[in-house]
mmCIF file of C-alpha atoms and ligand atoms in Angstrom:
data_model
loop_
_atom_site.group_PDB
_atom_site.id
_atom_site.type_symbol
_atom_site.label_atom_id
_atom_site.label_comp_id
_atom_site.label_asym_id
_atom_site.label_seq_id
_atom_site.Cartn_x
_atom_site.Cartn_y
_atom_site.Cartn_z
ATOM 1 C CA UNK A 1 91.843 88.126 96.495
ATOM 2 C CA UNK A 2 93.923 89.922 99.107
ATOM 3 C CA UNK A 3 94.512 86.763 101.019
ATOM 4 C CA UNK A 4 95.590 84.890 97.921
ATOM 5 C CA UNK A 5 97.945 87.644 96.891
ATOM 6 C CA UNK A 6 99.333 87.765 100.375
ATOM 7 C CA UNK A 7 99.993 84.077 100.441
ATOM 8 C CA UNK A 8 101.591 84.175 97.042
ATOM 9 C CA UNK A 9 103.853 86.872 98.287
ATOM 10 C CA UNK A 10 104.884 84.870 101.283
ATOM 11 C CA UNK A 11 105.774 81.928 99.185
ATOM 12 C CA UNK A 12 107.997 84.196 97.175
ATOM 13 C CA UNK A 13 109.670 85.338 100.355
ATOM 14 C CA UNK A 14 110.809 81.835 101.001
ATOM 15 C CA UNK A 15 111.840 81.121 97.481
ATOM 16 C CA UNK A 16 113.837 84.274 97.081
ATOM 17 C CA UNK A 17 115.483 83.768 100.414
ATOM 18 C CA UNK A 18 116.536 80.253 99.763
ATOM 19 C CA UNK A 19 117.702 80.660 96.242
ATOM 20 C CA UNK A 20 119.240 83.027 93.840
ATOM 21 C CA UNK A 21 116.856 84.066 91.139
ATOM 22 C CA UNK A 22 118.440 81.717 88.647
ATOM 23 C CA UNK A 23 117.470 78.824 90.830
ATOM 24 C CA UNK A 24 113.743 79.166 90.443
ATOM 25 C CA UNK A 25 113.669 76.134 88.227
ATOM 26 C CA UNK A 26 114.815 74.115 91.204
ATOM 27 C CA UNK A 27 111.744 75.153 93.045
ATOM 28 C CA UNK A 28 109.712 74.245 90.031
ATOM 29 C CA UNK A 29 110.681 70.751 91.020
ATOM 30 C CA UNK A 30 109.231 71.334 94.426
ATOM 31 C CA UNK A 31 106.072 72.589 92.854
ATOM 32 C CA UNK A 32 105.816 69.485 90.764
ATOM 33 C CA UNK A 33 105.880 67.459 93.936
ATOM 34 C CA UNK A 34 102.872 69.268 95.205
ATOM 35 C CA UNK A 35 104.470 71.502 97.777
ATOM 36 C CA UNK A 36 103.763 74.727 95.956
ATOM 37 C CA UNK A 37 100.244 75.292 94.821
ATOM 38 C CA UNK A 38 100.261 78.980 94.382
ATOM 39 C CA UNK A 39 99.751 79.932 90.758
ATOM 40 C CA UNK A 40 100.851 83.474 91.455
ATOM 41 C CA UNK A 41 104.406 82.301 91.856
ATOM 42 C CA UNK A 42 104.715 81.343 88.228
ATOM 43 C CA UNK A 43 102.801 84.418 87.197
ATOM 44 C CA UNK A 44 105.060 86.813 88.996
ATOM 45 C CA UNK A 45 106.061 89.956 87.234
ATOM 46 C CA UNK A 46 109.472 91.373 87.831
ATOM 47 C CA UNK A 47 110.688 94.794 87.021
ATOM 48 C CA UNK A 48 114.387 95.076 86.536
ATOM 49 C CA UNK A 49 117.064 96.744 84.519
ATOM 50 C CA UNK A 50 116.773 95.072 81.191
ATOM 51 C CA UNK A 51 119.805 96.349 79.397
ATOM 52 C CA UNK A 52 122.035 99.312 78.976
ATOM 53 C CA UNK A 53 119.092 101.308 77.751
ATOM 54 C CA UNK A 54 117.707 100.895 81.263
ATOM 55 C CA UNK A 55 114.288 99.926 80.028
ATOM 56 C CA UNK A 56 111.870 98.078 82.254
ATOM 57 C CA UNK A 57 111.108 94.517 81.391
ATOM 58 C CA UNK A 58 107.577 93.614 82.214
ATOM 59 C CA UNK A 59 106.250 90.151 81.792
ATOM 60 C CA UNK A 60 102.522 90.360 81.238
ATOM 61 C CA UNK A 61 100.472 88.326 83.599
ATOM 62 C CA UNK A 62 96.890 87.352 83.982
ATOM 63 C CA UNK A 63 96.604 89.095 87.278
ATOM 64 C CA UNK A 64 97.232 92.471 85.709
ATOM 65 C CA UNK A 65 97.524 95.377 88.067
ATOM 66 C CA UNK A 66 97.949 93.309 91.177
ATOM 67 C CA UNK A 67 100.722 91.110 89.953
ATOM 68 C CA UNK A 68 103.896 93.052 90.597
ATOM 69 C CA UNK A 69 106.033 90.994 92.865
ATOM 70 C CA UNK A 70 109.183 92.159 94.582
ATOM 71 C CA UNK A 71 111.906 90.481 96.492
ATOM 72 C CA UNK A 72 111.404 90.573 100.215
ATOM 73 C CA UNK A 73 113.914 91.836 102.654
ATOM 74 C CA UNK A 74 114.755 89.471 105.388
ATOM 75 C CA UNK A 75 114.721 91.744 108.332
ATOM 76 C CA UNK A 76 111.369 93.179 107.563
ATOM 77 C CA UNK A 77 109.359 90.052 107.221
ATOM 78 C CA UNK A 78 110.339 87.694 109.925
ATOM 79 C CA UNK A 79 108.000 88.514 112.696
ATOM 80 C CA UNK A 80 104.524 87.208 112.739
ATOM 81 C CA UNK A 81 103.233 90.724 112.933
ATOM 82 C CA UNK A 82 104.787 91.512 109.584
ATOM 83 C CA UNK A 83 102.575 88.976 108.009
ATOM 84 C CA UNK A 84 99.388 90.493 109.235
ATOM 85 C CA UNK A 85 98.042 93.776 108.129
ATOM 86 C CA UNK A 86 94.909 94.719 109.906
ATOM 87 C CA UNK A 87 93.031 96.519 107.240
ATOM 88 C CA UNK A 88 89.627 97.928 107.830
ATOM 89 C CA UNK A 89 87.642 96.156 105.139
ATOM 90 C CA UNK A 90 85.061 98.928 105.055
ATOM 91 C CA UNK A 91 87.434 101.246 103.235
ATOM 92 C CA UNK A 92 89.069 98.598 101.083
ATOM 93 C CA UNK A 93 87.550 99.836 97.892
ATOM 94 C CA UNK A 94 88.648 103.447 98.192
ATOM 95 C CA UNK A 95 92.132 104.063 96.884
ATOM 96 C CA UNK A 96 94.265 105.981 99.362
ATOM 97 C CA UNK A 97 95.135 108.259 96.467
ATOM 98 C CA UNK A 98 91.513 109.389 96.411
ATOM 99 C CA UNK A 99 91.315 110.116 100.112
ATOM 100 C CA UNK A 100 92.011 113.393 101.869
ATOM 101 C CA UNK A 101 93.734 112.529 105.119
ATOM 102 C CA UNK A 102 95.570 114.604 107.681
ATOM 103 C CA UNK A 103 97.407 113.536 110.773
ATOM 104 C CA UNK A 104 96.687 115.034 114.177
ATOM 105 C CA UNK A 105 99.148 117.854 113.492
ATOM 106 C CA UNK A 106 97.297 118.827 110.351
ATOM 107 C CA UNK A 107 99.882 117.491 107.920
ATOM 108 C CA UNK A 108 98.788 115.657 104.809
ATOM 109 C CA UNK A 109 102.302 114.990 103.594
ATOM 110 C CA UNK A 110 101.693 111.236 103.288
ATOM 111 C CA UNK A 111 99.437 108.721 101.627
ATOM 112 C CA UNK A 112 98.431 105.664 103.606
ATOM 113 C CA UNK A 113 95.408 103.420 103.752
ATOM 114 C CA UNK A 114 93.870 104.793 106.906
ATOM 115 C CA UNK A 115 95.511 107.273 109.247
ATOM 116 C CA UNK A 116 93.074 106.219 111.972
ATOM 117 C CA UNK A 117 95.014 102.980 112.372
ATOM 118 C CA UNK A 118 98.017 104.908 113.678
ATOM 119 C CA UNK A 119 97.545 104.044 117.328
ATOM 120 C CA UNK A 120 97.471 100.345 116.646
ATOM 121 C CA UNK A 121 100.499 100.651 114.358
ATOM 122 C CA UNK A 122 102.353 102.496 117.096
ATOM 123 C CA UNK A 123 101.845 99.561 119.437
ATOM 124 C CA UNK A 124 103.295 97.225 116.811
ATOM 125 C CA UNK A 125 106.309 99.487 116.396
ATOM 126 C CA UNK A 126 106.815 99.546 120.151
ATOM 127 C CA UNK A 127 106.783 95.768 120.247
ATOM 128 C CA UNK A 128 109.332 95.630 117.426
ATOM 129 C CA UNK A 129 111.530 98.118 119.279
ATOM 130 C CA UNK A 130 111.861 95.677 122.153
ATOM 131 C CA UNK A 131 113.689 93.308 119.844
ATOM 132 C CA UNK A 132 115.818 95.892 118.059
ATOM 133 C CA UNK A 133 118.156 96.992 120.769
ATOM 134 C CA UNK A 134 120.983 98.054 118.463
ATOM 135 C CA UNK A 135 118.924 100.762 116.829
ATOM 136 C CA UNK A 136 117.421 101.835 120.117
ATOM 137 C CA UNK A 137 120.868 102.133 121.688
ATOM 138 C CA UNK A 138 121.968 104.192 118.692
ATOM 139 C CA UNK A 139 119.163 106.603 119.491
ATOM 140 C CA UNK A 140 120.240 106.715 123.116
ATOM 141 C CA UNK A 141 123.886 107.159 122.227
ATOM 142 C CA UNK A 142 123.078 110.162 120.075
ATOM 143 C CA UNK A 143 121.416 111.704 123.144
ATOM 144 C CA UNK A 144 119.731 114.484 121.280
ATOM 145 C CA UNK A 145 122.702 115.112 119.014
ATOM 146 C CA UNK A 146 121.803 114.935 115.377
ATOM 147 C CA UNK A 147 124.617 113.111 113.594
ATOM 148 C CA UNK A 148 122.427 112.746 110.528
ATOM 149 C CA UNK A 149 121.417 116.386 110.397
ATOM 150 C CA UNK A 150 121.338 117.433 106.779
ATOM 151 C CA UNK A 151 120.698 113.921 105.527
ATOM 152 C CA UNK A 152 117.704 113.795 103.260
ATOM 153 C CA UNK A 153 116.959 110.168 102.754
ATOM 154 C CA UNK A 154 114.534 108.821 100.235
ATOM 155 C CA UNK A 155 113.780 105.220 101.082
ATOM 156 C CA UNK A 156 112.002 102.314 99.484
ATOM 157 C CA UNK A 157 111.732 99.235 101.670
ATOM 158 C CA UNK A 158 109.063 97.003 103.053
ATOM 159 C CA UNK A 159 107.038 99.048 105.453
ATOM 160 C CA UNK A 160 106.629 96.973 108.549
ATOM 161 C CA UNK A 161 107.038 97.467 112.263
ATOM 162 C CA UNK A 162 110.715 96.574 111.955
ATOM 163 C CA UNK A 163 111.537 98.956 109.138
ATOM 164 C CA UNK A 164 109.524 101.603 110.950
ATOM 165 C CA UNK A 165 112.005 101.315 113.819
ATOM 166 C CA UNK A 166 114.810 101.903 111.332
ATOM 167 C CA UNK A 167 113.065 104.869 109.709
ATOM 168 C CA UNK A 168 112.279 106.455 113.058
ATOM 169 C CA UNK A 169 115.864 105.906 114.178
ATOM 170 C CA UNK A 170 117.133 107.747 111.125
ATOM 171 C CA UNK A 171 114.706 110.559 111.925
ATOM 172 C CA UNK A 172 115.756 110.579 115.571
ATOM 173 C CA UNK A 173 119.369 110.979 114.446
ATOM 174 C CA UNK A 174 118.430 114.035 112.453
ATOM 175 C CA UNK A 175 117.642 112.762 108.970
ATOM 176 C CA UNK A 176 114.662 113.853 106.955
ATOM 177 C CA UNK A 177 112.983 110.850 105.401
ATOM 178 C CA UNK A 178 110.492 110.221 102.641
ATOM 179 C CA UNK A 179 109.500 106.604 102.273
ATOM 180 C CA UNK A 180 107.679 104.278 99.925
ATOM 181 C CA UNK A 181 107.204 100.519 99.819
ATOM 182 C CA UNK A 182 109.356 98.212 97.737
ATOM 183 C CA UNK A 183 106.635 95.604 97.634
ATOM 184 C CA UNK A 184 102.985 96.103 96.793
ATOM 185 C CA UNK A 185 101.805 93.477 99.275
ATOM 186 C CA UNK A 186 103.995 93.722 102.334
ATOM 187 C CA UNK A 187 103.046 97.081 103.799
ATOM 188 C CA UNK A 188 101.488 96.935 107.233
ATOM 189 C CA UNK A 189 98.864 99.624 106.830
ATOM 190 C CA UNK A 190 98.652 100.396 110.514
ATOM 191 C CA UNK A 191 102.422 100.842 110.713
ATOM 192 C CA UNK A 192 102.411 103.155 107.714
ATOM 193 C CA UNK A 193 99.663 105.108 109.471
ATOM 194 C CA UNK A 194 101.749 105.338 112.641
ATOM 195 C CA UNK A 195 104.703 106.654 110.668
ATOM 196 C CA UNK A 196 102.484 109.221 108.974
ATOM 197 C CA UNK A 197 101.062 110.255 112.322
ATOM 198 C CA UNK A 198 104.626 110.686 113.610
ATOM 199 C CA UNK A 199 105.348 113.051 110.739
ATOM 200 C CA UNK A 200 107.197 110.777 108.332
ATOM 201 C CA UNK A 201 106.316 111.367 104.701
ATOM 202 C CA UNK A 202 105.256 107.833 103.900
ATOM 203 C CA UNK A 203 103.502 106.767 100.729
ATOM 204 C CA UNK A 204 102.495 103.135 100.882
ATOM 205 C CA UNK A 205 99.654 100.748 101.480
ATOM 206 C CA UNK A 206 99.055 97.051 101.212
ATOM 207 C CA UNK A 207 97.731 96.015 97.830
ATOM 208 C CA UNK A 208 99.055 98.835 95.690
ATOM 209 C CA UNK A 209 98.546 98.522 91.963
ATOM 210 C CA UNK A 210 101.623 98.775 89.786
ATOM 211 C CA UNK A 211 100.637 102.328 88.956
ATOM 212 C CA UNK A 212 100.264 103.114 92.662
ATOM 213 C CA UNK A 213 103.669 101.599 93.285
ATOM 214 C CA UNK A 214 105.446 104.000 90.953
ATOM 215 C CA UNK A 215 103.214 106.880 92.006
ATOM 216 C CA UNK A 216 104.278 106.387 95.627
ATOM 217 C CA UNK A 217 107.948 106.287 94.686
ATOM 218 C CA UNK A 218 107.479 109.388 92.614
ATOM 219 C CA UNK A 219 105.789 111.238 95.474
ATOM 220 C CA UNK A 220 108.833 110.519 97.587
ATOM 221 C CA UNK A 221 111.351 111.768 95.072
ATOM 222 C CA UNK A 222 109.506 114.535 93.338
ATOM 223 C CA UNK A 223 108.780 117.235 95.850
ATOM 224 C CA UNK A 224 109.117 120.969 95.490
ATOM 225 C CA UNK A 225 111.732 122.394 97.821
ATOM 226 C CA UNK A 226 113.114 119.038 98.930
ATOM 227 C CA UNK A 227 115.771 116.996 97.255
ATOM 228 C CA UNK A 228 117.162 113.748 98.521
ATOM 229 C CA UNK A 229 120.877 113.368 99.096
ATOM 230 C CA UNK A 230 120.820 109.678 100.010
ATOM 231 C CA UNK A 231 118.964 106.651 98.714
ATOM 232 C CA UNK A 232 118.089 103.658 100.826
ATOM 233 C CA UNK A 233 116.718 101.014 98.511
ATOM 234 C CA UNK A 234 115.567 97.413 98.620
ATOM 235 C CA UNK A 235 115.374 95.964 95.142
ATOM 236 C CA UNK A 236 116.625 98.892 93.097
ATOM 237 C CA UNK A 237 113.299 100.265 91.886
ATOM 238 C CA UNK A 238 113.686 103.591 93.620
ATOM 239 C CA UNK A 239 117.226 103.990 92.340
ATOM 240 C CA UNK A 240 116.044 103.144 88.885
ATOM 241 C CA UNK A 241 113.173 105.606 89.075
ATOM 242 C CA UNK A 242 115.487 108.422 90.117
ATOM 243 C CA UNK A 243 117.935 107.442 87.443
ATOM 244 C CA UNK A 244 115.282 107.394 84.739
ATOM 245 C CA UNK A 245 113.051 110.272 85.722
ATOM 246 C CA UNK A 246 115.181 112.623 87.756
ATOM 247 C CA UNK A 247 118.821 112.079 86.781
ATOM 248 C CA UNK A 248 119.706 115.530 88.062
ATOM 249 C CA UNK A 249 118.924 114.364 91.557
ATOM 250 C CA UNK A 250 122.092 112.278 91.370
ATOM 251 C CA UNK A 251 124.106 115.464 91.398
ATOM 252 C CA UNK A 252 123.195 115.822 95.057
ATOM 253 C CA UNK A 253 123.084 112.174 96.018
ATOM 254 C CA UNK A 254 125.966 111.274 98.327
ATOM 255 C CA UNK A 255 125.388 107.550 98.202
ATOM 256 C CA UNK A 256 123.060 104.594 97.819
ATOM 257 C CA UNK A 257 122.488 101.789 100.275
ATOM 258 C CA UNK A 258 121.055 98.699 98.643
ATOM 259 C CA UNK A 259 119.614 95.847 100.645
ATOM 260 C CA UNK A 260 118.859 93.187 98.077
ATOM 261 C CA UNK A 261 121.050 91.063 95.855
ATOM 262 C CA UNK A 262 118.727 91.918 92.985
ATOM 263 C CA UNK A 263 119.242 95.611 93.554
ATOM 264 C CA UNK A 264 122.981 95.195 93.847
ATOM 265 C CA UNK A 265 122.966 93.270 90.617
ATOM 266 C CA UNK A 266 121.235 96.201 88.971
ATOM 267 C CA UNK A 267 123.805 98.574 90.423
ATOM 268 C CA UNK A 268 126.607 96.434 89.015
ATOM 269 C CA UNK A 269 124.967 96.672 85.611
ATOM 270 C CA UNK A 270 124.905 100.432 85.936
ATOM 271 C CA UNK A 271 128.487 100.448 87.108
ATOM 272 C CA UNK A 272 129.654 98.288 84.216
ATOM 273 C CA UNK A 273 127.945 100.639 81.823
ATOM 274 C CA UNK A 274 129.832 103.502 83.470
ATOM 275 C CA UNK A 275 126.580 105.029 84.629
ATOM 276 C CA UNK A 276 126.837 104.635 88.365
ATOM 277 C CA UNK A 277 127.974 108.072 89.364
ATOM 278 C CA UNK A 278 127.660 107.822 93.162
ATOM 279 C CA UNK A 279 129.049 105.411 95.768
ATOM 280 C CA UNK A 280 126.832 102.466 96.639
ATOM 281 C CA UNK A 281 126.896 100.109 99.587
ATOM 282 C CA UNK A 282 125.852 96.489 99.366
ATOM 283 C CA UNK A 283 124.126 95.530 102.607
ATOM 284 C CA UNK A 284 124.847 91.890 101.846
ATOM 285 C CA UNK A 285 128.536 92.614 102.292
ATOM 286 C CA UNK A 286 127.833 93.096 105.962
ATOM 287 C CA UNK A 287 128.778 90.043 107.955
ATOM 288 C CA UNK A 288 125.752 90.399 110.185
ATOM 289 C CA UNK A 289 123.504 90.277 107.151
ATOM 290 C CA UNK A 290 125.203 87.213 105.750
ATOM 291 C CA UNK A 291 125.797 85.216 108.872
ATOM 292 C CA UNK A 292 122.692 86.073 110.835
ATOM 293 C CA UNK A 293 119.974 87.447 108.643
ATOM 294 C CA UNK A 294 120.477 85.006 105.790
ATOM 295 C CA UNK A 295 120.926 81.951 107.953
ATOM 296 C CA UNK A 296 118.694 82.360 110.970
ATOM 297 C CA UNK A 297 115.984 84.589 109.590
ATOM 298 C CA UNK A 298 115.468 82.438 106.515
ATOM 299 C CA UNK A 299 115.396 79.410 108.776
ATOM 300 C CA UNK A 300 112.347 80.917 110.445
ATOM 301 C CA UNK A 301 110.574 82.474 107.522
ATOM 302 C CA UNK A 302 110.786 79.537 105.128
ATOM 303 C CA UNK A 303 108.338 77.574 107.203
ATOM 304 C CA UNK A 304 106.075 80.504 107.832
ATOM 305 C CA UNK A 305 105.910 81.225 104.123
ATOM 306 C CA UNK A 306 105.455 77.672 102.956
ATOM 307 C CA UNK A 307 102.849 76.916 105.567
ATOM 308 C CA UNK A 308 100.847 79.994 104.727
ATOM 309 C CA UNK A 309 100.929 79.293 101.028
ATOM 310 C CA UNK A 310 100.351 75.571 101.040
ATOM 311 C CA UNK A 311 98.759 74.662 104.348
ATOM 312 C CA UNK A 312 100.218 71.191 104.014
ATOM 313 C CA UNK A 313 102.088 68.991 106.420
ATOM 314 C CA UNK A 314 105.800 68.796 105.680
ATOM 315 C CA UNK A 315 106.640 65.557 107.423
ATOM 316 C CA UNK A 316 107.621 63.068 104.733
ATOM 317 C CA UNK A 317 107.430 65.557 101.871
ATOM 318 C CA UNK A 318 110.362 65.615 99.475
ATOM 319 C CA UNK A 319 111.888 69.031 99.081
ATOM 320 C CA UNK A 320 114.705 70.247 96.833
ATOM 321 C CA UNK A 321 116.815 73.122 98.035
ATOM 322 C CA UNK A 322 119.181 74.580 95.471
ATOM 323 C CA UNK A 323 122.316 75.983 97.031
ATOM 324 C CA UNK A 324 123.671 75.189 100.464
ATOM 325 C CA UNK A 325 124.999 78.608 101.379
ATOM 326 C CA UNK A 326 123.751 80.601 104.349
ATOM 327 C CA UNK A 327 120.158 80.693 103.190
ATOM 328 C CA UNK A 328 120.139 77.103 102.036
ATOM 329 C CA UNK A 329 121.588 75.903 105.348
ATOM 330 C CA UNK A 330 118.901 77.715 107.281
ATOM 331 C CA UNK A 331 116.093 76.499 105.056
ATOM 332 C CA UNK A 332 117.317 72.910 105.135
ATOM 333 C CA UNK A 333 117.562 72.912 108.910
ATOM 334 C CA UNK A 334 114.001 74.153 109.227
ATOM 335 C CA UNK A 335 112.586 71.747 106.674
ATOM 336 C CA UNK A 336 114.423 68.793 108.165
ATOM 337 C CA UNK A 337 113.151 69.695 111.596
ATOM 338 C CA UNK A 338 109.643 69.313 110.251
ATOM 339 C CA UNK A 339 110.477 65.860 108.967
ATOM 340 C CA UNK A 340 110.762 66.710 105.284
ATOM 341 C CA UNK A 341 113.091 64.652 103.120
ATOM 342 C CA UNK A 342 115.496 67.302 101.861
ATOM 343 C CA UNK A 343 117.513 67.049 98.664
ATOM 344 C CA UNK A 344 120.229 69.621 98.093
ATOM 345 C CA UNK A 345 121.871 70.704 94.871
ATOM 346 C CA UNK A 346 125.203 72.467 95.191
ATOM 347 C CA UNK A 347 128.076 73.324 92.857
ATOM 348 C CA UNK A 348 130.598 74.246 95.526
ATOM 349 C CA UNK A 349 132.362 71.084 96.733
ATOM 350 C CA UNK A 350 132.865 72.392 100.262
ATOM 351 C CA UNK A 351 129.258 73.384 100.680
ATOM 352 C CA UNK A 352 128.239 70.098 99.109
ATOM 353 C CA UNK A 353 130.336 68.281 101.699
ATOM 354 C CA UNK A 354 128.743 70.305 104.456
ATOM 355 C CA UNK A 355 125.389 69.242 103.147
ATOM 356 C CA UNK A 356 126.369 65.594 103.183
HETATM 357 N N1 LIG B 1 114.692 87.378 99.876
HETATM 358 C C1 LIG B 1 115.453 87.463 100.928
HETATM 359 O O1 LIG B 1 115.061 87.962 101.920
HETATM 360 C C2 LIG B 1 116.800 86.912 100.854
HETATM 361 C C3 LIG B 1 117.602 86.963 101.972
HETATM 362 C C4 LIG B 1 118.861 86.462 101.889
HETATM 363 C C5 LIG B 1 119.285 85.919 100.716
HETATM 364 N N2 LIG B 1 118.476 85.877 99.649
HETATM 365 C C6 LIG B 1 118.908 85.239 98.411
HETATM 366 O O2 LIG B 1 119.202 83.875 98.627
HETATM 367 C C7 LIG B 1 120.292 83.520 97.783
HETATM 368 C C8 LIG B 1 121.295 82.708 98.542
HETATM 369 O O3 LIG B 1 121.881 83.549 99.506
HETATM 370 P P1 LIG B 1 123.039 83.009 100.423
HETATM 371 O O4 LIG B 1 123.333 84.068 101.419
HETATM 372 O O5 LIG B 1 122.708 81.649 100.915
HETATM 373 O O6 LIG B 1 124.222 82.942 99.351
HETATM 374 P P2 LIG B 1 125.476 81.999 99.420
HETATM 375 O O7 LIG B 1 126.426 82.516 98.426
HETATM 376 O O8 LIG B 1 125.908 81.818 100.827
HETATM 377 O O9 LIG B 1 124.911 80.581 98.915
HETATM 378 C C9 LIG B 1 124.571 80.300 97.582
HETATM 379 C C10 LIG B 1 124.977 78.848 97.342
HETATM 380 O O10 LIG B 1 124.454 78.451 96.089
HETATM 381 C C11 LIG B 1 125.433 77.618 95.467
HETATM 382 N N3 LIG B 1 125.187 77.599 94.037
HETATM 383 C C12 LIG B 1 125.540 78.507 93.121
HETATM 384 N N4 LIG B 1 125.155 78.132 91.903
HETATM 385 C C13 LIG B 1 124.535 76.951 92.059
HETATM 386 C C14 LIG B 1 123.911 76.071 91.164
HETATM 387 N N5 LIG B 1 123.847 76.313 89.865
HETATM 388 N N6 LIG B 1 123.337 74.943 91.650
HETATM 389 C C15 LIG B 1 123.405 74.692 92.954
HETATM 390 N N7 LIG B 1 123.973 75.497 93.869
HETATM 391 C C16 LIG B 1 124.546 76.613 93.415
HETATM 392 C C17 LIG B 1 126.731 78.288 95.826
HETATM 393 O O11 LIG B 1 127.802 77.393 95.666
HETATM 394 C C18 LIG B 1 126.488 78.699 97.262
HETATM 395 O O12 LIG B 1 126.909 77.701 98.163
HETATM 396 C C19 LIG B 1 120.874 84.805 97.263
HETATM 397 O O13 LIG B 1 120.574 84.910 95.903
HETATM 398 C C20 LIG B 1 120.174 85.887 97.982
HETATM 399 O O14 LIG B 1 119.837 86.927 97.120
HETATM 400 C C21 LIG B 1 117.238 86.356 99.699
#
């Protein structure tokens, strides 16, 4: 079951990277041609701002508790290591919520699958650090100064070796962080354990139920004697939770950073309704996100995701890619390199010409 869910998730990574959400029908065409065989894709459940009442919309699915599917952040899912979570199958059945765990310093201010995996997770983080020189040089530049002293960041992102480097950088710069996962499948348990061992208040594990998902977010936000003053979100669920359950927290929030287009869309809805009372930054407005992450990272992950979900050969397959923007360009290049016959739909004449 885990493997199937995992694969379904990876397919979604590719789809969401290549297309805007409104373009899913285009990929339905791909499915019809036999490239997508994962039933979970069509059974995905999304949680989003539904209307001005800010109610959740939940589409019931057959998979029940395990079916919540979130958009995937590019940076956190590209490496091979992100795809693998080395879970000790012996404790699979016990919910982390039912376990009493402490790290080596005696703290139990976290909830992860298995704290004993911390050492292995640390090695993964160290490997990721080698490829994340900008953040590492930020740490060096701060040289023990704490430019983020006073920042209390509540975060909700994928929890992988790469995001761990980000979280630990924020901590190294003086921020206090409490973190949960924005996706119920993508957490690398060993990395979450390493963060917990390092003293980060992390609440996440791979294969959370929907109830677990919100419980983890709540544990991050709702803590006696600690109140966040910044939100770092990927998908908007955390922001929404704070908005719905703890609106007073916004009185202290200095700003929101949102990674995903979906989350930004939700923020725009709030803004239009006159309910966005703090500044928000759209990570996609960053040129490095658009021109590097969207293009090159999607170029790599599309194949990884499709291969994992379908296990088919792509040479000679007919593939439709909807949109030839940064993501579409990357995906097309990768698919063509495998010998697929790529069809592109595009409404922008310039992009359409580029695709020609
Ligand atoms: N999941 C992820 O990790 C991830 C990462 C990056 C981007 N994305 C998503 O991928 C999508 C594309 O991102 P991008 O950076 O390439 O955006 P982009 O704006 O560069 O490209 C989108 C392209 O789609 C075209 N388009 C719009 N409506 C169309 C339609 N009806 N039919 C055909 N083409 C149409 C546009 O003209 C544009 O060229 C975004 O929605 C973004 O959210 C996901």
